[in-house]
C-alpha cells in the first residue's frame, strides 16, 4: 500500500509529494517538528505535543499555516487513510519558501509557512530492544544552546547516532561540562537506591512530553524523583538507566561506554513505568 502523506494542504501518495527547494526548512533548518505516537489508531498525549509545538513556533516567531484543530483533523485523516494501528506521526512546520535564499525572515503576511506530515508504522509496545535493553555511548554535547525548542537542526544528533553505531551501541548520551544533558533524541534517567534521577528542565534539554507523563506516573506510584544533573560515572554505577521519548516510551539502557549498568538487564523501575505508561496513556488518547 502506498503511504498517503500531507503536504501544504493536499493528501497525496508519498511518491507525488513535493516541497520547494527554496523552503527554509530545507535551506536553513528554519523549521520545528513534533513526533506523536499512535496506539490502537489513536494519538497519545496529542495535547502535550501541540502545546510544545505552539511554544516552539512562538519562540521562533513562526506562524502555523493551519489551526491546531485543523492539525488534529489532519492527524486523524492520515491515521485513517494509512490504516495505522501502531507507530507514529511526524509533523514539520517551516517558515515557508521565500523568493530566494535570505537570512532575514520573510514577512509571514506574504509567505505562508510550509507543512508536512507523514505516518510511520512501528512496533512500539514490544520489541527486542525493550526486552534486552540497549547500549549507549557518551559524546560531547556540541548542539546549540536552545535545545528546549524542538527545531529540525538534527545534524549533530544524527552524527552522534552514527558514532554510537560505529562503537557497537544503539544510542548516544550528550555530555556538557562533565554532566549528561540528554540522549540524541530522548530524555535520560538513572536509578540509584530507589531514587529516579533526571536533569532538571532548562534551555539545555528538550522538555519531553513523555518525560512529563513518566514523572507524573512515578510521583503517583510514590517513587522518589530527584531532578538534577548527573555524570557518566554516576550513571555507570547506577542500579539502572533508561531513556524516554514519544515512540520509545521508557527504553531500558544496560551499558554506557562499555560499562554494564546494574545487572546488565532492563531494570524494574523502567519496566514498571513502561507498563503504567502503556496502561494509562490510551485512556486520554485522541
Ligand atoms: N525526539 N530530547 C530530544 C533531543 C528529542 O529529540 C526528543 C524526542 C526527546 C523526548 O521528547 P518526547 O518525549 O516529547 O518525544 C528529548 C523525537 C521522538 C524524534 O526526534 O523522533
Tab-separated table of C-alpha atoms and ligand atoms in Angstrom:
chain	number	residue	atom	x	y	z
A	1	UNK	CA	0.000	0.000	0.000
A	2	UNK	CA	1.422	3.414	-0.958
A	3	UNK	CA	1.535	5.737	2.010
A	4	UNK	CA	-0.620	8.860	1.894
A	5	UNK	CA	1.137	11.962	3.225
A	6	UNK	CA	0.037	15.558	3.795
A	7	UNK	CA	1.900	18.408	2.087
A	8	UNK	CA	0.828	22.056	2.164
A	9	UNK	CA	-2.921	21.403	2.043
A	10	UNK	CA	-3.019	18.198	-0.015
A	11	UNK	CA	-3.245	14.494	0.794
A	12	UNK	CA	-1.006	12.769	-1.758
A	13	UNK	CA	0.707	9.435	-2.403
A	14	UNK	CA	4.222	9.806	-0.938
A	15	UNK	CA	5.766	9.470	-4.413
A	16	UNK	CA	3.908	12.575	-5.612
A	17	UNK	CA	4.580	14.776	-2.601
A	18	UNK	CA	6.992	17.657	-3.273
A	19	UNK	CA	8.341	20.705	-1.436
A	20	UNK	CA	10.107	23.737	-2.912
A	21	UNK	CA	13.925	23.828	-2.933
A	22	UNK	CA	13.503	27.366	-1.535
A	23	UNK	CA	11.658	26.120	1.537
A	24	UNK	CA	13.541	27.493	4.535
A	25	UNK	CA	13.211	24.150	6.307
A	26	UNK	CA	15.327	22.625	3.525
A	27	UNK	CA	17.776	25.546	3.133
A	28	UNK	CA	18.243	26.648	6.728
A	29	UNK	CA	16.657	24.128	9.083
A	30	UNK	CA	14.254	27.033	9.752
A	31	UNK	CA	11.596	24.623	10.963
A	32	UNK	CA	10.092	22.981	14.008
A	33	UNK	CA	8.706	19.473	14.403
A	34	UNK	CA	6.796	17.024	16.580
A	35	UNK	CA	6.515	13.264	16.702
A	36	UNK	CA	3.347	11.858	18.269
A	37	UNK	CA	2.899	8.169	18.918
A	38	UNK	CA	-0.139	6.200	17.742
A	39	UNK	CA	-1.529	3.219	19.609
A	40	UNK	CA	-4.711	1.383	18.638
A	41	UNK	CA	-5.220	4.030	15.915
A	42	UNK	CA	-5.263	6.875	18.472
A	43	UNK	CA	-2.837	9.708	19.275
A	44	UNK	CA	-1.095	9.553	22.656
A	45	UNK	CA	-0.632	12.857	24.514
A	46	UNK	CA	-1.635	14.970	21.482
A	47	UNK	CA	-2.378	17.989	23.679
A	48	UNK	CA	1.142	17.857	25.123
A	49	UNK	CA	2.711	17.750	21.664
A	50	UNK	CA	0.520	20.603	20.392
A	51	UNK	CA	1.355	22.751	23.433
A	52	UNK	CA	5.100	22.258	22.822
A	53	UNK	CA	4.640	22.905	19.081
A	54	UNK	CA	2.931	26.226	19.837
A	55	UNK	CA	5.755	27.125	22.199
A	56	UNK	CA	8.435	26.229	19.603
A	57	UNK	CA	6.583	28.288	16.957
A	58	UNK	CA	6.233	31.257	19.271
A	59	UNK	CA	9.908	31.153	20.413
A	60	UNK	CA	10.892	31.449	16.731
A	61	UNK	CA	8.054	33.891	15.880
A	62	UNK	CA	6.807	31.437	13.273
A	63	UNK	CA	3.167	31.261	12.184
A	64	UNK	CA	1.455	27.918	11.650
A	65	UNK	CA	-0.333	27.621	8.279
A	66	UNK	CA	-3.138	25.629	9.967
A	67	UNK	CA	-5.050	25.957	13.238
A	68	UNK	CA	-4.469	23.414	15.995
A	69	UNK	CA	-7.979	21.971	15.413
A	70	UNK	CA	-7.136	21.506	11.738
A	71	UNK	CA	-3.894	19.857	12.781
A	72	UNK	CA	-5.768	17.254	14.844
A	73	UNK	CA	-8.077	16.603	11.894
A	74	UNK	CA	-5.073	16.100	9.548
A	75	UNK	CA	-3.538	13.619	12.031
A	76	UNK	CA	-6.832	11.689	12.154
A	77	UNK	CA	-7.207	11.699	8.352
A	78	UNK	CA	-3.681	10.301	7.960
A	79	UNK	CA	-4.292	7.551	10.525
A	80	UNK	CA	-7.459	6.580	8.635
A	81	UNK	CA	-6.040	6.830	5.110
A	82	UNK	CA	-2.986	4.754	6.084
A	83	UNK	CA	-4.898	2.344	8.287
A	84	UNK	CA	-2.334	3.000	11.033
A	85	UNK	CA	-2.721	0.997	14.230
A	86	UNK	CA	0.689	1.340	15.937
A	87	UNK	CA	3.552	3.734	15.171
A	88	UNK	CA	3.664	7.496	14.943
A	89	UNK	CA	3.100	10.697	13.003
A	90	UNK	CA	5.897	13.091	12.056
A	91	UNK	CA	4.901	16.735	11.636
A	92	UNK	CA	7.118	19.565	10.393
A	93	UNK	CA	6.250	23.231	10.045
A	94	UNK	CA	8.706	25.516	8.252
A	95	UNK	CA	8.866	29.269	7.742
A	96	UNK	CA	7.908	28.569	4.126
A	97	UNK	CA	9.572	29.274	0.805
A	98	UNK	CA	10.745	32.812	0.132
A	99	UNK	CA	11.524	34.051	-3.399
A	100	UNK	CA	15.198	33.317	-2.813
A	101	UNK	CA	17.660	32.333	-0.086
A	102	UNK	CA	17.689	35.050	2.575
A	103	UNK	CA	18.982	35.019	6.143
A	104	UNK	CA	16.263	37.529	7.042
A	105	UNK	CA	12.876	36.046	7.793
A	106	UNK	CA	10.159	36.730	5.210
A	107	UNK	CA	7.036	38.614	6.312
A	108	UNK	CA	4.539	35.923	7.454
A	109	UNK	CA	1.763	38.022	5.827
A	110	UNK	CA	3.446	37.436	2.467
A	111	UNK	CA	4.996	33.986	2.846
A	112	UNK	CA	2.922	31.178	4.336
A	113	UNK	CA	4.629	28.502	6.416
A	114	UNK	CA	5.173	25.073	4.921
A	115	UNK	CA	3.662	21.961	6.496
A	116	UNK	CA	4.369	18.277	6.004
A	117	UNK	CA	3.004	15.267	7.898
A	118	UNK	CA	3.548	11.553	7.403
A	119	UNK	CA	2.760	8.377	9.297
A	120	UNK	CA	5.160	5.565	10.126
A	121	UNK	CA	4.267	2.076	11.269
A	122	UNK	CA	6.451	0.759	14.103
A	123	UNK	CA	6.026	-1.785	16.892
A	124	UNK	CA	6.356	0.444	19.947
A	125	UNK	CA	4.667	-1.554	22.703
A	126	UNK	CA	7.011	-4.538	22.406
A	127	UNK	CA	10.276	-5.185	20.582
A	128	UNK	CA	13.734	-6.735	21.073
A	129	UNK	CA	15.381	-3.550	22.369
A	130	UNK	CA	12.804	-3.289	25.159
A	131	UNK	CA	13.237	-6.921	26.193
A	132	UNK	CA	17.040	-6.741	26.210
A	133	UNK	CA	17.865	-3.067	26.820
A	134	UNK	CA	20.319	-1.101	24.684
A	135	UNK	CA	23.964	0.007	24.829
A	136	UNK	CA	24.758	3.723	24.691
A	137	UNK	CA	27.931	5.800	24.288
A	138	UNK	CA	28.587	9.297	25.644
A	139	UNK	CA	29.513	12.162	23.326
A	140	UNK	CA	30.299	15.836	23.980
A	141	UNK	CA	27.172	17.977	23.580
A	142	UNK	CA	28.029	20.326	20.723
A	143	UNK	CA	24.422	21.216	19.859
A	144	UNK	CA	23.270	24.835	20.059
A	145	UNK	CA	22.147	26.418	23.324
A	146	UNK	CA	18.357	26.475	22.813
A	147	UNK	CA	17.652	22.760	22.910
A	148	UNK	CA	14.309	23.464	24.588
A	149	UNK	CA	12.938	24.467	21.155
A	150	UNK	CA	12.084	21.428	19.049
A	151	UNK	CA	13.859	22.569	15.872
A	152	UNK	CA	14.956	20.385	12.984
A	153	UNK	CA	18.687	21.114	13.429
A	154	UNK	CA	19.457	17.432	13.718
A	155	UNK	CA	22.880	17.247	12.071
A	156	UNK	CA	24.754	16.730	15.346
A	157	UNK	CA	22.223	14.264	16.836
A	158	UNK	CA	22.488	12.258	13.622
A	159	UNK	CA	26.330	12.385	13.847
A	160	UNK	CA	26.049	11.128	17.441
A	161	UNK	CA	23.794	8.234	16.425
A	162	UNK	CA	26.334	7.239	13.733
A	163	UNK	CA	29.161	7.367	16.317
A	164	UNK	CA	27.094	5.073	18.557
A	165	UNK	CA	26.593	2.602	15.721
A	166	UNK	CA	30.340	2.603	14.981
A	167	UNK	CA	31.003	1.809	18.671
A	168	UNK	CA	28.559	-1.133	18.622
A	169	UNK	CA	25.910	0.755	20.657
A	170	UNK	CA	22.398	1.900	19.803
A	171	UNK	CA	22.190	5.412	21.234
A	172	UNK	CA	24.367	8.289	22.389
A	173	UNK	CA	24.036	10.422	25.524
A	174	UNK	CA	25.290	14.015	25.331
A	175	UNK	CA	27.671	15.385	27.958
A	176	UNK	CA	28.315	19.094	28.629
A	177	UNK	CA	30.680	20.468	31.295
A	178	UNK	CA	31.005	16.955	32.725
A	179	UNK	CA	27.256	16.348	33.105
A	180	UNK	CA	24.789	14.407	30.973
A	181	UNK	CA	22.254	16.659	29.216
A	182	UNK	CA	20.028	14.166	27.348
A	183	UNK	CA	20.069	11.429	24.712
A	184	UNK	CA	20.408	12.078	20.961
A	185	UNK	CA	16.579	12.081	20.713
A	186	UNK	CA	15.332	11.291	24.213
A	187	UNK	CA	15.466	12.352	27.862
A	188	UNK	CA	17.570	10.196	30.150
A	189	UNK	CA	17.353	8.867	33.711
A	190	UNK	CA	19.276	6.779	36.199
A	191	UNK	CA	18.001	4.950	39.267
A	192	UNK	CA	20.099	4.671	42.441
A	193	UNK	CA	18.854	3.190	45.720
A	194	UNK	CA	15.261	3.512	44.527
A	195	UNK	CA	15.581	7.193	43.523
A	196	UNK	CA	14.969	8.234	39.899
A	197	UNK	CA	17.458	10.936	38.892
A	198	UNK	CA	16.985	13.096	35.770
A	199	UNK	CA	18.281	16.504	34.729
A	200	UNK	CA	16.006	19.444	35.583
A	201	UNK	CA	14.243	21.393	32.803
A	202	UNK	CA	16.138	24.351	31.295
A	203	UNK	CA	17.225	25.541	27.830
A	204	UNK	CA	19.842	22.746	27.894
A	205	UNK	CA	17.360	19.955	27.111
A	206	UNK	CA	14.154	19.368	25.206
A	207	UNK	CA	11.149	19.377	27.525
A	208	UNK	CA	9.986	15.848	26.760
A	209	UNK	CA	6.259	15.259	26.623
A	210	UNK	CA	6.901	11.641	27.626
A	211	UNK	CA	9.215	12.877	30.430
A	212	UNK	CA	6.348	14.928	31.898
A	213	UNK	CA	3.967	11.942	31.779
A	214	UNK	CA	6.530	9.487	33.182
A	215	UNK	CA	7.452	11.793	36.104
A	216	UNK	CA	3.749	12.273	36.891
A	217	UNK	CA	3.208	8.480	36.907
A	218	UNK	CA	6.343	7.999	39.039
A	219	UNK	CA	5.046	10.502	41.633
A	220	UNK	CA	1.608	8.834	41.657
A	221	UNK	CA	3.313	5.465	42.266
A	222	UNK	CA	5.168	7.026	45.274
A	223	UNK	CA	8.547	6.689	43.536
A	224	UNK	CA	11.183	9.218	44.601
A	225	UNK	CA	12.436	11.593	41.900
A	226	UNK	CA	15.428	13.958	42.040
A	227	UNK	CA	15.710	16.492	39.218
A	228	UNK	CA	19.435	17.289	38.980
A	229	UNK	CA	22.381	16.762	36.618
A	230	UNK	CA	24.416	13.540	36.839
A	231	UNK	CA	27.746	12.389	35.364
A	232	UNK	CA	28.516	9.396	33.146
A	233	UNK	CA	30.457	7.813	36.052
A	234	UNK	CA	27.377	8.128	38.275
A	235	UNK	CA	25.235	6.593	35.531
A	236	UNK	CA	27.655	3.689	35.085
A	237	UNK	CA	27.478	2.999	38.841
A	238	UNK	CA	23.658	3.281	38.970
A	239	UNK	CA	21.271	0.377	39.589
A	240	UNK	CA	19.555	1.027	36.261
A	241	UNK	CA	19.286	3.549	33.444
A	242	UNK	CA	16.641	4.389	30.855
A	243	UNK	CA	15.524	6.946	28.284
A	244	UNK	CA	12.101	8.307	27.301
A	245	UNK	CA	10.593	9.617	24.052
A	246	UNK	CA	7.224	9.590	22.312
A	247	UNK	CA	7.948	6.489	20.276
A	248	UNK	CA	10.371	4.795	22.681
A	249	UNK	CA	8.180	5.212	25.803
A	250	UNK	CA	10.622	4.080	28.520
A	251	UNK	CA	13.655	2.425	26.905
A	252	UNK	CA	15.987	0.448	29.207
A	253	UNK	CA	19.741	1.109	28.887
A	254	UNK	CA	22.073	-1.680	30.010
A	255	UNK	CA	25.530	-0.426	29.003
A	256	UNK	CA	27.191	3.019	28.906
A	257	UNK	CA	30.579	3.482	27.198
A	258	UNK	CA	31.242	-0.252	27.510
A	259	UNK	CA	30.420	-0.427	31.242
A	260	UNK	CA	27.492	-2.630	32.307
A	261	UNK	CA	24.782	-0.797	34.255
A	262	UNK	CA	23.249	-2.703	37.188
A	263	UNK	CA	22.670	-6.354	36.328
A	264	UNK	CA	23.041	-5.751	32.584
A	265	UNK	CA	19.319	-6.492	32.159
A	266	UNK	CA	16.400	-3.991	31.898
A	267	UNK	CA	15.674	-2.759	35.429
A	268	UNK	CA	12.380	-2.957	37.384
A	269	UNK	CA	11.748	0.815	37.591
A	270	UNK	CA	11.877	1.462	33.849
A	271	UNK	CA	9.833	-1.714	33.269
A	272	UNK	CA	7.155	-0.628	35.750
A	273	UNK	CA	6.985	2.912	34.311
A	274	UNK	CA	6.662	1.486	30.821
A	275	UNK	CA	3.773	-0.748	31.954
A	276	UNK	CA	1.995	2.182	33.618
A	277	UNK	CA	2.540	4.370	30.538
A	278	UNK	CA	1.076	1.749	28.186
A	279	UNK	CA	-1.836	1.182	30.573
A	280	UNK	CA	-2.654	4.839	31.307
A	281	UNK	CA	-1.949	6.810	28.127
A	282	UNK	CA	-4.576	5.148	25.899
A	283	UNK	CA	-7.226	6.439	28.366
A	284	UNK	CA	-6.631	10.020	27.171
A	285	UNK	CA	-5.657	9.166	23.570
A	286	UNK	CA	-7.425	11.134	20.802
B	1	LIG	N1	12.589	13.119	19.708
B	1	LIG	N2	15.180	15.078	23.686
B	1	LIG	C1	15.393	15.173	22.353
B	1	LIG	C2	16.660	15.811	21.876
B	1	LIG	C3	14.437	14.665	21.444
B	1	LIG	O1	14.649	14.764	20.123
B	1	LIG	C4	13.263	14.032	21.953
B	1	LIG	C5	12.187	13.465	21.037
B	1	LIG	C6	13.087	13.955	23.365
B	1	LIG	C7	11.860	13.329	24.002
B	1	LIG	O2	10.729	14.134	23.798
B	1	LIG	P1	9.248	13.493	23.689
B	1	LIG	O3	9.058	12.681	24.914
B	1	LIG	O4	8.364	14.681	23.647
B	1	LIG	O5	9.193	12.638	22.438
B	1	LIG	C8	14.067	14.501	24.191
B	1	LIG	C9	11.618	12.615	18.743
B	1	LIG	C10	10.855	11.425	19.221
B	1	LIG	C11	12.319	12.379	17.394
B	1	LIG	O6	13.169	13.179	17.055
B	1	LIG	O7	11.977	11.416	16.678
